[in-house]
mmCIF file of C-alpha atoms in Angstrom:
data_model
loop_
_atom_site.group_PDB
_atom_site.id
_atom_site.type_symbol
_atom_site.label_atom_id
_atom_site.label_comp_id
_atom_site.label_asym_id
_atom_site.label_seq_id
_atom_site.Cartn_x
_atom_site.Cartn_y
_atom_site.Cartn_z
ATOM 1 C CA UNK A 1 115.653 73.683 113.892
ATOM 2 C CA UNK A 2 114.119 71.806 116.721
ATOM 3 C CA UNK A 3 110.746 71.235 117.730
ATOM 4 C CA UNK A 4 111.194 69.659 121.342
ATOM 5 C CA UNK A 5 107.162 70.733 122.551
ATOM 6 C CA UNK A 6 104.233 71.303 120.272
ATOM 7 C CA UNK A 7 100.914 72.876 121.997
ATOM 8 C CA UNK A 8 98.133 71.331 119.781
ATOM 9 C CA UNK A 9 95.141 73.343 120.920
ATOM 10 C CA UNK A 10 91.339 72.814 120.061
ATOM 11 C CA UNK A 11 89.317 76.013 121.391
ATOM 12 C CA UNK A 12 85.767 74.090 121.138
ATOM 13 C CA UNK A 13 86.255 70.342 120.167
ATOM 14 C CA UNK A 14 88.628 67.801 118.898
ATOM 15 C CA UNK A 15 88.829 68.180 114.983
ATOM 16 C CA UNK A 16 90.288 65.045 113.539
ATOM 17 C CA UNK A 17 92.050 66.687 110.757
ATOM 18 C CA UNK A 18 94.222 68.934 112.812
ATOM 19 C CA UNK A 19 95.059 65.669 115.064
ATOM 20 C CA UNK A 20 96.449 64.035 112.055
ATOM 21 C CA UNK A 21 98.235 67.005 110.689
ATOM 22 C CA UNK A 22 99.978 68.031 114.257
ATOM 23 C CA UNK A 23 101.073 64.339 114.077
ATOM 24 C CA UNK A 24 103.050 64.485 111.377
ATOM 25 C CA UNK A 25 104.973 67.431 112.796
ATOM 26 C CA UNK A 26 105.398 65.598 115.864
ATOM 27 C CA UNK A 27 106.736 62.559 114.091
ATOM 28 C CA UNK A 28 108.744 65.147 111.683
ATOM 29 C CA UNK A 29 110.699 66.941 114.566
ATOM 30 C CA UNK A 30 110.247 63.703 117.920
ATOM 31 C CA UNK A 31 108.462 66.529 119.640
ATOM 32 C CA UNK A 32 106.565 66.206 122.755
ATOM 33 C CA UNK A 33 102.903 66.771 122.407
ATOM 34 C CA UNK A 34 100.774 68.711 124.789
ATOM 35 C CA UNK A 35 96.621 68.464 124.000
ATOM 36 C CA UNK A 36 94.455 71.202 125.531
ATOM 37 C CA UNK A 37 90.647 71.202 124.757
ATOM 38 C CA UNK A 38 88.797 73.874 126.155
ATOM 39 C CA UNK A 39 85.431 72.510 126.596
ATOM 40 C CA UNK A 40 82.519 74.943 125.528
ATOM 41 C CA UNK A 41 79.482 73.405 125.703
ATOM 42 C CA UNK A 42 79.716 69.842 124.843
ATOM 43 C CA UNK A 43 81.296 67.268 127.038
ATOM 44 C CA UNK A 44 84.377 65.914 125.103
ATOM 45 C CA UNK A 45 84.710 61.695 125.725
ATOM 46 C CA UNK A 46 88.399 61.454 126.726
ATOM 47 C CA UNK A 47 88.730 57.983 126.112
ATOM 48 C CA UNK A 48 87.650 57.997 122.419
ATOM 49 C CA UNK A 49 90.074 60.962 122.055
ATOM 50 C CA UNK A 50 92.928 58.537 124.138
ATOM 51 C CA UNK A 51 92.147 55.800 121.752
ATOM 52 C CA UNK A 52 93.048 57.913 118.582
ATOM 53 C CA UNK A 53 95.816 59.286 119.792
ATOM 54 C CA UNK A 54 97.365 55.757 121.202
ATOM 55 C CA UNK A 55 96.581 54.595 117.199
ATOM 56 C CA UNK A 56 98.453 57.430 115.677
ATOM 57 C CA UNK A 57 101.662 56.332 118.522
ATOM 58 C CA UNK A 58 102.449 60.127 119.908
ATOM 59 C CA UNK A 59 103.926 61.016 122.553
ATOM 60 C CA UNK A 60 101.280 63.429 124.116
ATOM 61 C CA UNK A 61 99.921 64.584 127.518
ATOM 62 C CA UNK A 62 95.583 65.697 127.142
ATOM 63 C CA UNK A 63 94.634 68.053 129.296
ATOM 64 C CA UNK A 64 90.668 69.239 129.065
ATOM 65 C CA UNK A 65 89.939 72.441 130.684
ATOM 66 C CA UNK A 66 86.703 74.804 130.707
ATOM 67 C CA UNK A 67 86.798 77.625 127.949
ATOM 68 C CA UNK A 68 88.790 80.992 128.067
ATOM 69 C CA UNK A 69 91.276 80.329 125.369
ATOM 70 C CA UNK A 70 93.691 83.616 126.055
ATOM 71 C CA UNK A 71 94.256 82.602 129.875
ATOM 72 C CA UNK A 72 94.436 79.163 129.128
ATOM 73 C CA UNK A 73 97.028 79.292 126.109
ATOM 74 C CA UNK A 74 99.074 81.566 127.897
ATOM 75 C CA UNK A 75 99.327 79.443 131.441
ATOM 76 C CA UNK A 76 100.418 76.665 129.014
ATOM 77 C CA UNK A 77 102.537 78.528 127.058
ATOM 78 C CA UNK A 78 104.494 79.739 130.238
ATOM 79 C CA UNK A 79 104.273 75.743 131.853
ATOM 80 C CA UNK A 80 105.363 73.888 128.749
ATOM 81 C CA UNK A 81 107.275 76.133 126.679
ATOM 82 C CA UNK A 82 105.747 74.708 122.927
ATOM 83 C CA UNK A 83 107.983 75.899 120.232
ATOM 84 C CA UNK A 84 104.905 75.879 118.221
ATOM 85 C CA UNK A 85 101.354 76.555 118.571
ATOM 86 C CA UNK A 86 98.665 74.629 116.534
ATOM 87 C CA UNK A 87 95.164 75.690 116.457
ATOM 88 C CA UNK A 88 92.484 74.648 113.520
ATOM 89 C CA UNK A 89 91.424 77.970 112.048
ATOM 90 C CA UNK A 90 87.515 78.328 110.565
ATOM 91 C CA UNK A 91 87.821 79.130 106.584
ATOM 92 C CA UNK A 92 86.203 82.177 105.888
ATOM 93 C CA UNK A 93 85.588 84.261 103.039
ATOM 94 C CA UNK A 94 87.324 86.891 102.936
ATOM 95 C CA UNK A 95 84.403 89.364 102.243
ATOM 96 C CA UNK A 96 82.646 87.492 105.565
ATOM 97 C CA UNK A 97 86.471 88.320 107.249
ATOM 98 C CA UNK A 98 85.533 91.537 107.248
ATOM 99 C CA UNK A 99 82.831 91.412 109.949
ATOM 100 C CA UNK A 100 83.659 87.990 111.905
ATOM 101 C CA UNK A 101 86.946 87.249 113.836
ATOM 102 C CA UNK A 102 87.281 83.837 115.192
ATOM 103 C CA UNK A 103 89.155 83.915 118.923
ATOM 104 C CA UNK A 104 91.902 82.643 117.165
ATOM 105 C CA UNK A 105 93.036 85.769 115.746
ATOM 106 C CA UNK A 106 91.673 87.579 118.301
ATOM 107 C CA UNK A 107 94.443 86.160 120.564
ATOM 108 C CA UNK A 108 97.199 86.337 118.359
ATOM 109 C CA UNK A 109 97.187 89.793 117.518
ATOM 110 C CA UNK A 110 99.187 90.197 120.826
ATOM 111 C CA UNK A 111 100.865 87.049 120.705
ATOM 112 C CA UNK A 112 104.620 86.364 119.461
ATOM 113 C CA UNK A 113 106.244 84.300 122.142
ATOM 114 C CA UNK A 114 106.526 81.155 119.285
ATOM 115 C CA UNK A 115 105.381 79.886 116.376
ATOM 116 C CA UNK A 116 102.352 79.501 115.434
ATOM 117 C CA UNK A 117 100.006 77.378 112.726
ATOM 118 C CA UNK A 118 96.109 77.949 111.390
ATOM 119 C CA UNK A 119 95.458 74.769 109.534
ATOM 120 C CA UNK A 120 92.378 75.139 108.055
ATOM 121 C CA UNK A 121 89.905 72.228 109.354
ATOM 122 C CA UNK A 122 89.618 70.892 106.255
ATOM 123 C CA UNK A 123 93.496 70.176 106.230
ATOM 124 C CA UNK A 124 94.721 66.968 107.386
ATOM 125 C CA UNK A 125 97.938 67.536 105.540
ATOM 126 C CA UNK A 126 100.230 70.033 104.569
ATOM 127 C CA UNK A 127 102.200 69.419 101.238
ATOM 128 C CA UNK A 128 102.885 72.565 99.693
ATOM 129 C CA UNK A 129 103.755 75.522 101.355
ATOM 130 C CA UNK A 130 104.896 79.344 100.370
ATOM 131 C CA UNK A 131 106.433 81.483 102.437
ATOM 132 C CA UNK A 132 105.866 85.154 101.987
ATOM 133 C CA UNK A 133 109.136 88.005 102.290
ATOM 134 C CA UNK A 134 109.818 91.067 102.577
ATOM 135 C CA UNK A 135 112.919 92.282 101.989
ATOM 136 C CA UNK A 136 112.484 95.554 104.213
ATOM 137 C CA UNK A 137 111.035 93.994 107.207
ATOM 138 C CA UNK A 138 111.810 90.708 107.281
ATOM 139 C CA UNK A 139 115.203 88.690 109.284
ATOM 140 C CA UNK A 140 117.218 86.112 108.243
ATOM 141 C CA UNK A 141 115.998 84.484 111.020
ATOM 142 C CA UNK A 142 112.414 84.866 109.945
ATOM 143 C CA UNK A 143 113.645 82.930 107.037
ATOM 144 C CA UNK A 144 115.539 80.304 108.295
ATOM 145 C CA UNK A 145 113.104 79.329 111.334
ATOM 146 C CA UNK A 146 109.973 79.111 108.472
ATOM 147 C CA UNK A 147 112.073 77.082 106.069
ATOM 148 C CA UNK A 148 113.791 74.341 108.156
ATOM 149 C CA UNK A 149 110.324 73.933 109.728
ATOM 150 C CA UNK A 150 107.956 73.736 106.839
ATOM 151 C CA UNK A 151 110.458 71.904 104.420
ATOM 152 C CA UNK A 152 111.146 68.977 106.836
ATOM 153 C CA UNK A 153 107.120 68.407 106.259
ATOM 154 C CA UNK A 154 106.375 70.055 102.964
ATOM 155 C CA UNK A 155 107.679 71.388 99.453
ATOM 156 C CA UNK A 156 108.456 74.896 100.456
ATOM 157 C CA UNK A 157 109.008 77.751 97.979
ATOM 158 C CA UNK A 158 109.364 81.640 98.903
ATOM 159 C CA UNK A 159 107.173 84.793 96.983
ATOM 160 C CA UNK A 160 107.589 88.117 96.664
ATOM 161 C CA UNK A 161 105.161 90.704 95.850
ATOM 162 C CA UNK A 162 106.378 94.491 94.643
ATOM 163 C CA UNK A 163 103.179 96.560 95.313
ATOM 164 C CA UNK A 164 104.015 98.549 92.239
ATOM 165 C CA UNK A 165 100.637 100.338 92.318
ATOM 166 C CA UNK A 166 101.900 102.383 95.621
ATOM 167 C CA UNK A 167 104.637 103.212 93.964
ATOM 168 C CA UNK A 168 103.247 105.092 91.149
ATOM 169 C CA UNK A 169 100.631 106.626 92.892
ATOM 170 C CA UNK A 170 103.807 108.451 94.920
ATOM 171 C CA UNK A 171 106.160 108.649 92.080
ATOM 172 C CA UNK A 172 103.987 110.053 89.153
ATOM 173 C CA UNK A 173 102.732 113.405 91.454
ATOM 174 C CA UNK A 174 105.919 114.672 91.475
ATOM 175 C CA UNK A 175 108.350 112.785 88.687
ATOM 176 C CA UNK A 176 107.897 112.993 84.955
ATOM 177 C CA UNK A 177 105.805 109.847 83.986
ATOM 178 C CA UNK A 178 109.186 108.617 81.945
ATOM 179 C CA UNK A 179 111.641 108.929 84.980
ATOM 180 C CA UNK A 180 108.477 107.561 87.318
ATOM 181 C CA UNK A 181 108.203 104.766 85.187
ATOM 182 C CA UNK A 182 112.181 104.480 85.478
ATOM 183 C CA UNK A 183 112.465 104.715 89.389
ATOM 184 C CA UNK A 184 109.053 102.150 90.077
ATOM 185 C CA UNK A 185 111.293 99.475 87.092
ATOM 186 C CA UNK A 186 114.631 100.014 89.228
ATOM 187 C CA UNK A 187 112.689 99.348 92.513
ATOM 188 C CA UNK A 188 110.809 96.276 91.462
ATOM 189 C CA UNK A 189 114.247 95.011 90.632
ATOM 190 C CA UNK A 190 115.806 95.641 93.875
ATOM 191 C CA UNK A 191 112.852 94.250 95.806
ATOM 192 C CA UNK A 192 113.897 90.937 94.261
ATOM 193 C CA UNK A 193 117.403 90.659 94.831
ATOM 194 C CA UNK A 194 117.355 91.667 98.439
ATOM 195 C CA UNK A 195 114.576 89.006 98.823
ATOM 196 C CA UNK A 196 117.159 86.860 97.018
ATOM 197 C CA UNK A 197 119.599 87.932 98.986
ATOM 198 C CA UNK A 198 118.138 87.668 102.102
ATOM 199 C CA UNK A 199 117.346 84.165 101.472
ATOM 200 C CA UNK A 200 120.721 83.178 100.423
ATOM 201 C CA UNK A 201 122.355 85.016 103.698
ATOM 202 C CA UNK A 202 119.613 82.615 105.863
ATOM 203 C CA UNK A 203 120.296 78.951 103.861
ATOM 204 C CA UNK A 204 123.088 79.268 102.374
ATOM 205 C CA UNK A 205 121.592 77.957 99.056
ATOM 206 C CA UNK A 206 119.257 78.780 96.430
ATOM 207 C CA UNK A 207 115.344 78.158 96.244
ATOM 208 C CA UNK A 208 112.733 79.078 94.463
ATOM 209 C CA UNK A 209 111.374 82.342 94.510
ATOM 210 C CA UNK A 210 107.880 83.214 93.082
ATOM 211 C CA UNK A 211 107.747 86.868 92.129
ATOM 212 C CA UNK A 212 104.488 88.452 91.378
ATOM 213 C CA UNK A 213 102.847 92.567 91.274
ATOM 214 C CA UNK A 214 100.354 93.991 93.349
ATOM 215 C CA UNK A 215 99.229 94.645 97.207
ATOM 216 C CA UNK A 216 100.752 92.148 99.015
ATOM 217 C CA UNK A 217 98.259 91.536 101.729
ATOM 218 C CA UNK A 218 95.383 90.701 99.358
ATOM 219 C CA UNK A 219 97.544 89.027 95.918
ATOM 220 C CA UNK A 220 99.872 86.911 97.576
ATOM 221 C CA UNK A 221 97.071 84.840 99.769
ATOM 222 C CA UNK A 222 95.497 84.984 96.261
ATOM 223 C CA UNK A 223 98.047 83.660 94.158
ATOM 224 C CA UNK A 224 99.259 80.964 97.193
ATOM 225 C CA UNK A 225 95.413 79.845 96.797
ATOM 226 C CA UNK A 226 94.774 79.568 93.442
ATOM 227 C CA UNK A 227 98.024 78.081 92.692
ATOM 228 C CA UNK A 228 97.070 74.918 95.133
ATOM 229 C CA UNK A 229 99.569 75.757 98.352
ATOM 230 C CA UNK A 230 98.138 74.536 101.300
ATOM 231 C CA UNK A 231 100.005 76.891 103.834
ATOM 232 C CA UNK A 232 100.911 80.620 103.402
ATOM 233 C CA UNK A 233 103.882 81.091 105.962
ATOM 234 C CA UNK A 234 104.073 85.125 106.920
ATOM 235 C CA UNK A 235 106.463 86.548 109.929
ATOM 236 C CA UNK A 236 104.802 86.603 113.509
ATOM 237 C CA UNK A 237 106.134 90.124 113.621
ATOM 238 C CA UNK A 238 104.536 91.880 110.297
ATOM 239 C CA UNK A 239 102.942 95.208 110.796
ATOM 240 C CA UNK A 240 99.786 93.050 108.270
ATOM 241 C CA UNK A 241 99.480 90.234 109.878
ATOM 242 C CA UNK A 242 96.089 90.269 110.327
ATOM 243 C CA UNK A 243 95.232 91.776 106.926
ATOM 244 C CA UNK A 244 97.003 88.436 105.520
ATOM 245 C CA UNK A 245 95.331 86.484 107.483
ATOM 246 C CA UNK A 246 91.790 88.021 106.865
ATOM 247 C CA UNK A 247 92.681 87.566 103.206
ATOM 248 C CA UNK A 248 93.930 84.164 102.850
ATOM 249 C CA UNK A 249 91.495 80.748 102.584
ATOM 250 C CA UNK A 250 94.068 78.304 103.401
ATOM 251 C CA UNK A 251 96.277 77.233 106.126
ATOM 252 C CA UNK A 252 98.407 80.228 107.560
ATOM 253 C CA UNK A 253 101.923 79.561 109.905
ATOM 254 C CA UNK A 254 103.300 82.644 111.709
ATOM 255 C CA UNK A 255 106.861 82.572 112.346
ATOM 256 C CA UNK A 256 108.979 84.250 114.561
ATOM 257 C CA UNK A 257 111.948 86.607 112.926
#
């Protein structure tokens, strides 16, 4: 997988921990690097942002350009071409999510021309990531594009979550409870060898795969923070996107599939 341009995008101001962090996948993959600030109400002091970027030795162009980050992402997106998008993303509480939507997300819910990263702004590294699959929507594409990206930087490990509370909800109104009970253990079974499967068909190898119960949406961005990821990696094309997003506190990457 190749990373030849890298948009590195700041909707307000520079934040120094997303500088270092889209350096290290520049460095990872040789990419070209292409800066846009959009300028909101501060004036942003190009040289100071020159000299940090000369000390970090990147291979970057800086462009600063007045607010309106759909119009502007998308002229550079159709000018440069970035195989990946990088824009800090404002930790929220999930609760909080509810009510307040950072632009961010407001412009990717019709956005899937590449891939794209959230690092948190407290990230200035990524280390450990997860990548989230499922079986009945997901590519091998999906998988192979999120895994040769995020392993080149990062420990990378896959989960699966069977949301067996949906299942018996359906099942149990019109099965026995034994045969119900049956069906929903036969089904959580099969969710996790086609995940396996599906991996194996992408990489040719085996990895690990974390396997856990419950709505995926809300327990997997649960279990990736608690158990100390620092990216949750979900496909660009999921019909929840935005739910996972809403519901996760660290560092999401959308991938395309």
């Amino acid at each position: 997988m190749e990373l030849n341009t890298i948009l590195l995008v700041f909707p307000e101001q520079v934040v120094e921990n997303t500088l270092y962090l889209a350096s290290k996948f520049t460095k990872a993959f040789n990419s070209k690097l292409i800066i846009l600030i959009l300028e909101k109400k501060e004036h942003q002091n190009e040289e100071t942002i020159k000299m940090k970027l000369n000390q970090l030795n990147l291979n970057y162009q800086l462009f600063i350009e007045k607010n309106g980050i759909k119009d502007k992402i998308n002229q550079y997106v159709d000018k440069y071409l970035p195989d990946l998008i990088i824009i800090p993303h404002e930790k929220i509480d999930p609760m909080v999510h509810i009510f307040k939507h950072p632009a961010t997300e407001k412009f990717v819910e019709k956005f899937d021309k590449t891939h794209i990263l959230f690092p948190i702004i407290e990230a200035k590294d990524i280390q450990k990531s997860i990548i989230y699959i499922d079986p009945d929507s997901d590519n091998e594409q999906y998988i192979k594009a999120s895994f040769e990206i995020l392993s080149k930087v990062s420990h990378t490990e896959f989960i699966y979550a069977f949301h067996e509370e949906y299942f018996e909800y359906s099942l149990i109104k019109t099965h026995p409870e034994d045969e119900a009970k049956r069906i929903i253990k036969e089904l959580y079974q099969e969710g996790i060898e086609k995940s396996k499967q599906l991996i194996a068909k992408a990489l040719n190898k085996e990895v690990t795969l974390k396997v856990i119960k419950g709505d995926p949406k809300k327990e997997v961005p649960f279990f990736a923070l608690k158990n100390g990821y620092d990216l949750l990696a979900i496909n660009i094309h999921h019909e929840d996107k935005k739910s996972f997003i809403e519901n996760s506190e660290i560092s999401i990457g959308l991938f395309k599939g």
